[in-house]
Amino acid sequence: MSKPRYAQIADDIRARIASGEYAPGSQLPTKAVLMEQWHAALNTVARAITELQQEGLIETFHGVGSFVRASPPDTDDGGEEDEMEALRVRVEHLEALMQEVFSNLGLSYPDAPSVTTAAREAM
């Protein structure tokens, strides 16, 4: 007996993450793209994504997409740096997406807020 379709989709994405095709911090294809690739219904694709979220392999941000999470470190050596690097990559990606959204709306993207002297002193 073959696996349910959602499990096959989840297995495929899991294998692509393990192989490095979908690297930590990278965005997965949209649900629409996965539906087309797999000739599957939205609920089937959504269930596969939910399974991967529950396993801690991916994170989904409403209106933005699903992203591969950083691999949990095997040891404590460098784990925090790896996690910070994955977070930095994700923030840069989200920043680029926000710039694109602002551009598509005909708006200028605000510069990063400057840190005031009072705020620096509070640090």
PDB file of C-alpha atoms in Angstrom:
ATOM      1  CA  MET A   1       0.000   0.000   0.000  1.00  0.00           C
ATOM      2  CA  SER A   2       1.465   3.364  -0.990  1.00  0.00           C
ATOM      3  CA  LYS A   3       1.755   6.377   1.270  1.00  0.00           C
ATOM      4  CA  PRO A   4      -0.892   9.106   1.228  1.00  0.00           C
ATOM      5  CA  ARG A   5      -0.172  11.920  -1.221  1.00  0.00           C
ATOM      6  CA  TYR A   6       0.536  14.492   1.530  1.00  0.00           C
ATOM      7  CA  ALA A   7       3.152  12.125   3.014  1.00  0.00           C
ATOM      8  CA  GLN A   8       4.792  11.714  -0.392  1.00  0.00           C
ATOM      9  CA  ILE A   9       4.991  15.502  -0.787  1.00  0.00           C
ATOM     10  CA  ALA A  10       6.379  15.892   2.741  1.00  0.00           C
ATOM     11  CA  ASP A  11       8.932  13.125   2.068  1.00  0.00           C
ATOM     12  CA  ASP A  12      10.062  14.868  -1.127  1.00  0.00           C
ATOM     13  CA  ILE A  13      10.501  18.237   0.591  1.00  0.00           C
ATOM     14  CA  ARG A  14      12.240  16.549   3.550  1.00  0.00           C
ATOM     15  CA  ALA A  15      14.682  14.862   1.143  1.00  0.00           C
ATOM     16  CA  ARG A  16      15.376  18.151  -0.630  1.00  0.00           C
ATOM     17  CA  ILE A  17      16.111  19.802   2.710  1.00  0.00           C
ATOM     18  CA  ALA A  18      18.425  16.921   3.699  1.00  0.00           C
ATOM     19  CA  SER A  19      20.268  17.113   0.365  1.00  0.00           C
ATOM     20  CA  GLY A  20      20.779  20.869   0.717  1.00  0.00           C
ATOM     21  CA  GLU A  21      18.659  21.725  -2.316  1.00  0.00           C
ATOM     22  CA  TYR A  22      16.506  23.700   0.122  1.00  0.00           C
ATOM     23  CA  ALA A  23      19.143  25.254   2.372  1.00  0.00           C
ATOM     24  CA  PRO A  24      18.477  26.691   5.842  1.00  0.00           C
ATOM     25  CA  GLY A  25      16.800  30.080   5.477  1.00  0.00           C
ATOM     26  CA  SER A  26      15.656  29.438   1.907  1.00  0.00           C
ATOM     27  CA  GLN A  27      12.053  29.768   0.886  1.00  0.00           C
ATOM     28  CA  LEU A  28      10.110  26.710  -0.218  1.00  0.00           C
ATOM     29  CA  PRO A  29       8.022  26.826  -3.384  1.00  0.00           C
ATOM     30  CA  THR A  30       4.579  28.300  -2.812  1.00  0.00           C
ATOM     31  CA  LYS A  31       1.609  26.055  -2.169  1.00  0.00           C
ATOM     32  CA  ALA A  32       0.354  26.911  -5.676  1.00  0.00           C
ATOM     33  CA  VAL A  33       3.637  25.729  -7.211  1.00  0.00           C
ATOM     34  CA  LEU A  34       3.596  22.542  -5.118  1.00  0.00           C
ATOM     35  CA  MET A  35      -0.024  21.919  -6.140  1.00  0.00           C
ATOM     36  CA  GLU A  36       0.983  22.194  -9.787  1.00  0.00           C
ATOM     37  CA  GLN A  37       4.127  20.055  -9.375  1.00  0.00           C
ATOM     38  CA  TRP A  38       2.273  17.291  -7.585  1.00  0.00           C
ATOM     39  CA  HIS A  39      -1.134  17.663  -9.279  1.00  0.00           C
ATOM     40  CA  ALA A  40      -2.553  17.835  -5.768  1.00  0.00           C
ATOM     41  CA  ALA A  41      -5.292  19.766  -4.005  1.00  0.00           C
ATOM     42  CA  LEU A  42      -4.552  22.705  -1.713  1.00  0.00           C
ATOM     43  CA  ASN A  43      -5.558  20.732   1.406  1.00  0.00           C
ATOM     44  CA  THR A  44      -3.117  17.951   0.474  1.00  0.00           C
ATOM     45  CA  VAL A  45      -0.206  20.372   0.057  1.00  0.00           C
ATOM     46  CA  ALA A  46      -1.208  22.267   3.205  1.00  0.00           C
ATOM     47  CA  ARG A  47      -1.193  19.028   5.204  1.00  0.00           C
ATOM     48  CA  ALA A  48       2.325  18.209   3.967  1.00  0.00           C
ATOM     49  CA  ILE A  49       3.509  21.697   4.978  1.00  0.00           C
ATOM     50  CA  THR A  50       1.849  21.337   8.392  1.00  0.00           C
ATOM     51  CA  GLU A  51       3.605  18.001   8.946  1.00  0.00           C
ATOM     52  CA  LEU A  52       6.998  19.589   8.192  1.00  0.00           C
ATOM     53  CA  GLN A  53       6.199  22.499  10.521  1.00  0.00           C
ATOM     54  CA  GLN A  54       5.323  20.110  13.336  1.00  0.00           C
ATOM     55  CA  GLU A  55       8.639  18.330  12.810  1.00  0.00           C
ATOM     56  CA  GLY A  56      10.419  21.676  13.155  1.00  0.00           C
ATOM     57  CA  LEU A  57      11.913  21.527   9.649  1.00  0.00           C
ATOM     58  CA  ILE A  58      10.176  24.631   8.306  1.00  0.00           C
ATOM     59  CA  GLU A  59       8.545  27.829   9.500  1.00  0.00           C
ATOM     60  CA  THR A  60       5.660  29.559   7.770  1.00  0.00           C
ATOM     61  CA  PHE A  61       4.962  33.282   7.907  1.00  0.00           C
ATOM     62  CA  HIS A  62       1.445  34.282   6.862  1.00  0.00           C
ATOM     63  CA  GLY A  63       1.495  36.181   3.601  1.00  0.00           C
ATOM     64  CA  VAL A  64       5.230  35.622   3.114  1.00  0.00           C
ATOM     65  CA  GLY A  65       5.818  31.890   2.717  1.00  0.00           C
ATOM     66  CA  SER A  66       7.480  28.851   4.214  1.00  0.00           C
ATOM     67  CA  PHE A  67      11.191  28.763   4.995  1.00  0.00           C
ATOM     68  CA  VAL A  68      13.629  26.006   5.921  1.00  0.00           C
ATOM     69  CA  ARG A  69      14.658  26.299   9.549  1.00  0.00           C
ATOM     70  CA  ALA A  70      18.274  26.120  10.624  1.00  0.00           C
ATOM     71  CA  SER A  71      19.357  22.586  11.440  1.00  0.00           C
ATOM     72  CA  PRO A  72      19.560  21.914  15.152  1.00  0.00           C
ATOM     73  CA  PRO A  73      23.237  21.767  16.124  1.00  0.00           C
ATOM     74  CA  ASP A  74      24.726  18.344  16.848  1.00  0.00           C
ATOM     75  CA  THR A  75      26.903  19.849  19.564  1.00  0.00           C
ATOM     76  CA  ASP A  76      26.964  23.013  21.597  1.00  0.00           C
ATOM     77  CA  ASP A  77      30.039  24.213  19.690  1.00  0.00           C
ATOM     78  CA  GLY A  78      28.980  26.962  17.306  1.00  0.00           C
ATOM     79  CA  GLY A  79      25.276  26.220  17.687  1.00  0.00           C
ATOM     80  CA  GLU A  80      24.386  29.750  18.677  1.00  0.00           C
ATOM     81  CA  GLU A  81      26.429  31.251  15.829  1.00  0.00           C
ATOM     82  CA  ASP A  82      24.740  28.910  13.323  1.00  0.00           C
ATOM     83  CA  GLU A  83      21.337  29.880  14.663  1.00  0.00           C
ATOM     84  CA  MET A  84      22.208  33.577  14.478  1.00  0.00           C
ATOM     85  CA  GLU A  85      23.467  33.177  10.901  1.00  0.00           C
ATOM     86  CA  ALA A  86      20.255  31.420   9.858  1.00  0.00           C
ATOM     87  CA  LEU A  87      18.250  34.183  11.518  1.00  0.00           C
ATOM     88  CA  ARG A  88      20.327  36.843   9.743  1.00  0.00           C
ATOM     89  CA  VAL A  89      19.734  35.152   6.381  1.00  0.00           C
ATOM     90  CA  ARG A  90      16.002  34.937   7.048  1.00  0.00           C
ATOM     91  CA  VAL A  91      15.793  38.589   8.111  1.00  0.00           C
ATOM     92  CA  GLU A  92      17.665  39.680   4.978  1.00  0.00           C
ATOM     93  CA  HIS A  93      15.278  37.638   2.840  1.00  0.00           C
ATOM     94  CA  LEU A  94      12.207  39.076   4.571  1.00  0.00           C
ATOM     95  CA  GLU A  95      13.668  42.575   4.214  1.00  0.00           C
ATOM     96  CA  ALA A  96      14.078  42.031   0.464  1.00  0.00           C
ATOM     97  CA  LEU A  97      10.493  40.773   0.218  1.00  0.00           C
ATOM     98  CA  MET A  98       9.210  43.820   2.092  1.00  0.00           C
ATOM     99  CA  GLN A  99      11.161  46.129  -0.227  1.00  0.00           C
ATOM    100  CA  GLU A 100       9.537  44.399  -3.195  1.00  0.00           C
ATOM    101  CA  VAL A 101       6.060  44.778  -1.661  1.00  0.00           C
ATOM    102  CA  PHE A 102       6.635  48.488  -1.013  1.00  0.00           C
ATOM    103  CA  SER A 103       7.932  48.910  -4.571  1.00  0.00           C
ATOM    104  CA  ASN A 104       4.903  47.105  -6.036  1.00  0.00           C
ATOM    105  CA  LEU A 105       2.657  49.461  -4.071  1.00  0.00           C
ATOM    106  CA  GLY A 106       4.545  52.479  -5.390  1.00  0.00           C
ATOM    107  CA  LEU A 107       5.867  53.341  -1.948  1.00  0.00           C
ATOM    108  CA  SER A 108       9.396  53.994  -0.819  1.00  0.00           C
ATOM    109  CA  TYR A 109      10.734  51.553   1.716  1.00  0.00           C
ATOM    110  CA  PRO A 110      11.624  53.287   4.988  1.00  0.00           C
ATOM    111  CA  ASP A 111      15.260  53.312   6.008  1.00  0.00           C
ATOM    112  CA  ALA A 112      16.238  51.439   9.123  1.00  0.00           C
ATOM    113  CA  PRO A 113      15.407  53.497  12.190  1.00  0.00           C
ATOM    114  CA  SER A 114      18.388  55.316  13.585  1.00  0.00           C
ATOM    115  CA  VAL A 115      19.389  54.671  17.144  1.00  0.00           C
ATOM    116  CA  THR A 116      19.092  57.859  19.153  1.00  0.00           C
ATOM    117  CA  THR A 117      21.636  58.960  21.685  1.00  0.00           C
ATOM    118  CA  ALA A 118      19.197  58.280  24.510  1.00  0.00           C
ATOM    119  CA  ALA A 119      18.600  54.770  23.214  1.00  0.00           C
ATOM    120  CA  ARG A 120      22.351  54.148  22.971  1.00  0.00           C
ATOM    121  CA  GLU A 121      22.829  55.310  26.543  1.00  0.00           C
ATOM    122  CA  ALA A 122      20.063  52.989  27.709  1.00  0.00           C
ATOM    123  CA  MET A 123      21.961  50.048  26.198  1.00  0.00           C
TER     124      MET A 123
END
